[in-house]
mmCIF file of C-alpha atoms in Angstrom:
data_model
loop_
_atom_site.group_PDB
_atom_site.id
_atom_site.type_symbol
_atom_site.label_atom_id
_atom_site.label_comp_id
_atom_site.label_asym_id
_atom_site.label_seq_id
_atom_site.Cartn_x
_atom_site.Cartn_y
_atom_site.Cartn_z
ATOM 1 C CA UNK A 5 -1.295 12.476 0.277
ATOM 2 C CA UNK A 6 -1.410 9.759 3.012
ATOM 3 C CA UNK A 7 1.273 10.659 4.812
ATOM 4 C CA UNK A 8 0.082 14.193 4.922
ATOM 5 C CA UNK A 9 -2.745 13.239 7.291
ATOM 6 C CA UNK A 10 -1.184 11.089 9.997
ATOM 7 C CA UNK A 11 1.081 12.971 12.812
ATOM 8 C CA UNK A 12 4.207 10.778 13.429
ATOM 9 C CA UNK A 13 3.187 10.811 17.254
ATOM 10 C CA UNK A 14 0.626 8.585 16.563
ATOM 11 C CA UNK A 15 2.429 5.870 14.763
ATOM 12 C CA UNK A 16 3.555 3.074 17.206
ATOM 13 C CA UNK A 17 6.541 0.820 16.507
ATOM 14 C CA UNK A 18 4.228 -2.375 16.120
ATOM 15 C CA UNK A 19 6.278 -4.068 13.612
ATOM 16 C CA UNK A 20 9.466 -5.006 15.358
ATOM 17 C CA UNK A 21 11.264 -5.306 12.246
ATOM 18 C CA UNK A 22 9.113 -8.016 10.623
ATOM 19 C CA UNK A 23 9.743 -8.715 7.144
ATOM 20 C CA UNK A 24 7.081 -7.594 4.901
ATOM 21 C CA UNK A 25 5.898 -6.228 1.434
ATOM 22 C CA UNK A 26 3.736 -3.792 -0.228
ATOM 23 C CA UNK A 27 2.070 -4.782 -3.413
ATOM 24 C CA UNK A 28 1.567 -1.732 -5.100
ATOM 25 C CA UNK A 29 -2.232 -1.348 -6.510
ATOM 26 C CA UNK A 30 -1.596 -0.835 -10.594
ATOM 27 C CA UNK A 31 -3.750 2.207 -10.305
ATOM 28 C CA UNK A 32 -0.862 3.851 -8.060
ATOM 29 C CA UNK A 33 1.526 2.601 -10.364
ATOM 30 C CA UNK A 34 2.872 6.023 -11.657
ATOM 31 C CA UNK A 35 2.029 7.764 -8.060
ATOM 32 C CA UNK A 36 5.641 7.708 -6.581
ATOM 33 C CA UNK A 37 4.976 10.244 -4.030
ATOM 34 C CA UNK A 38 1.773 7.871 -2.485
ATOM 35 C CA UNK A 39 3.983 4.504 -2.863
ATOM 36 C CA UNK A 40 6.866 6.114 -0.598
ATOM 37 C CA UNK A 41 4.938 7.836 1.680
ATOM 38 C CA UNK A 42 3.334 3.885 2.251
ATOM 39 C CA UNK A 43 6.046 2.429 2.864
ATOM 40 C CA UNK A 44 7.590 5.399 4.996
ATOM 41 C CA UNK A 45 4.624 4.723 7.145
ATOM 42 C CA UNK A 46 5.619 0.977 7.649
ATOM 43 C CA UNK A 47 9.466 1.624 8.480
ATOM 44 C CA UNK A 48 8.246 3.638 10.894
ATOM 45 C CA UNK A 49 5.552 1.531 12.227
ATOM 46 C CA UNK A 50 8.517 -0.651 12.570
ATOM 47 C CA UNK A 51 8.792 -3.164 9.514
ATOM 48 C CA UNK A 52 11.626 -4.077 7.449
ATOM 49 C CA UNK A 53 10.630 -4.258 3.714
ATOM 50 C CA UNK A 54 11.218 -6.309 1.249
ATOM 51 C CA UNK A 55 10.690 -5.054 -2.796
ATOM 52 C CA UNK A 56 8.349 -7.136 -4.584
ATOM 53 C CA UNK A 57 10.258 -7.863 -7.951
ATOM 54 C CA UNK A 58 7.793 -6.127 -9.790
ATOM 55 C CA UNK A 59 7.036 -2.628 -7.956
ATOM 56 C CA UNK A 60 6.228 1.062 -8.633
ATOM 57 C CA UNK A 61 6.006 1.622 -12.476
ATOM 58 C CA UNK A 62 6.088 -2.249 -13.375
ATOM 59 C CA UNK A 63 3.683 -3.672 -10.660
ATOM 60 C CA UNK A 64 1.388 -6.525 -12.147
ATOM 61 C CA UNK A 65 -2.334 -5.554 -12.192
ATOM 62 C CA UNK A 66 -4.705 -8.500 -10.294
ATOM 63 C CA UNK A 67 -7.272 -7.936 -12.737
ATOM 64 C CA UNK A 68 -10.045 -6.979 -10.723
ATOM 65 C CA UNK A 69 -9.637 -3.378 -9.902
ATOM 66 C CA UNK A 70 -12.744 -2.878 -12.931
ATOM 67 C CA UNK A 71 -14.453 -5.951 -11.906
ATOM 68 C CA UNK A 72 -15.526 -6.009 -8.473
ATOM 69 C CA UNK A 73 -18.772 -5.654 -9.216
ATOM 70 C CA UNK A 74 -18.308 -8.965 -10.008
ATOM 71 C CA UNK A 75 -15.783 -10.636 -7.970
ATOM 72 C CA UNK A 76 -17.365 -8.946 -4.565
ATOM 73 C CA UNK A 77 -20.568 -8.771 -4.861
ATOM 74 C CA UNK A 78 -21.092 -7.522 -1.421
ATOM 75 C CA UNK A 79 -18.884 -4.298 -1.740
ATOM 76 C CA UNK A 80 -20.635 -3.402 -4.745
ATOM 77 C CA UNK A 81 -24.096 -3.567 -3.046
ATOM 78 C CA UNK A 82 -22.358 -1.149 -0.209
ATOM 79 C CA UNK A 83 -20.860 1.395 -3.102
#
């Protein structure tokens, strides 16, 4: 996965403890290995994280993961 890729030397503490959150795409939803290894990256990048209410399994879908063709027109011309 992600993590799997990146050496930890390489990660700088950028974050210094900022609160943030990671909206998890819908199409990860089920991929529990690739939503922790995310947000491992960002503790250690130096963020403090905050759960979205509706994470992992139950994240809300945006809608447009099937229809960018239409909602950026420009990345479709590029894919």
């Amino acid at each position: 996965m992600i993590y799997d890729y990146i050496n930890d030397e390489q990660l700088q503490f950028v974050g210094n403890n900022e609160e943030i959150a990671i909206d998890d795409p819908c199409t990860a939803r089920y991929n529990d290995k690739m939503q922790s290894q995310v947000r491992e990256i960002a503790k250690k990048l130096g963020f403090y994280l905050k759960e979205l209410d509706y994470n992992g399994e139950i994240t809300t879908c945006c809608g447009y993961g099937g229809l960018t063709c239409f909602s950026n027109k420009e990345l479709k011309r590029i894919s």
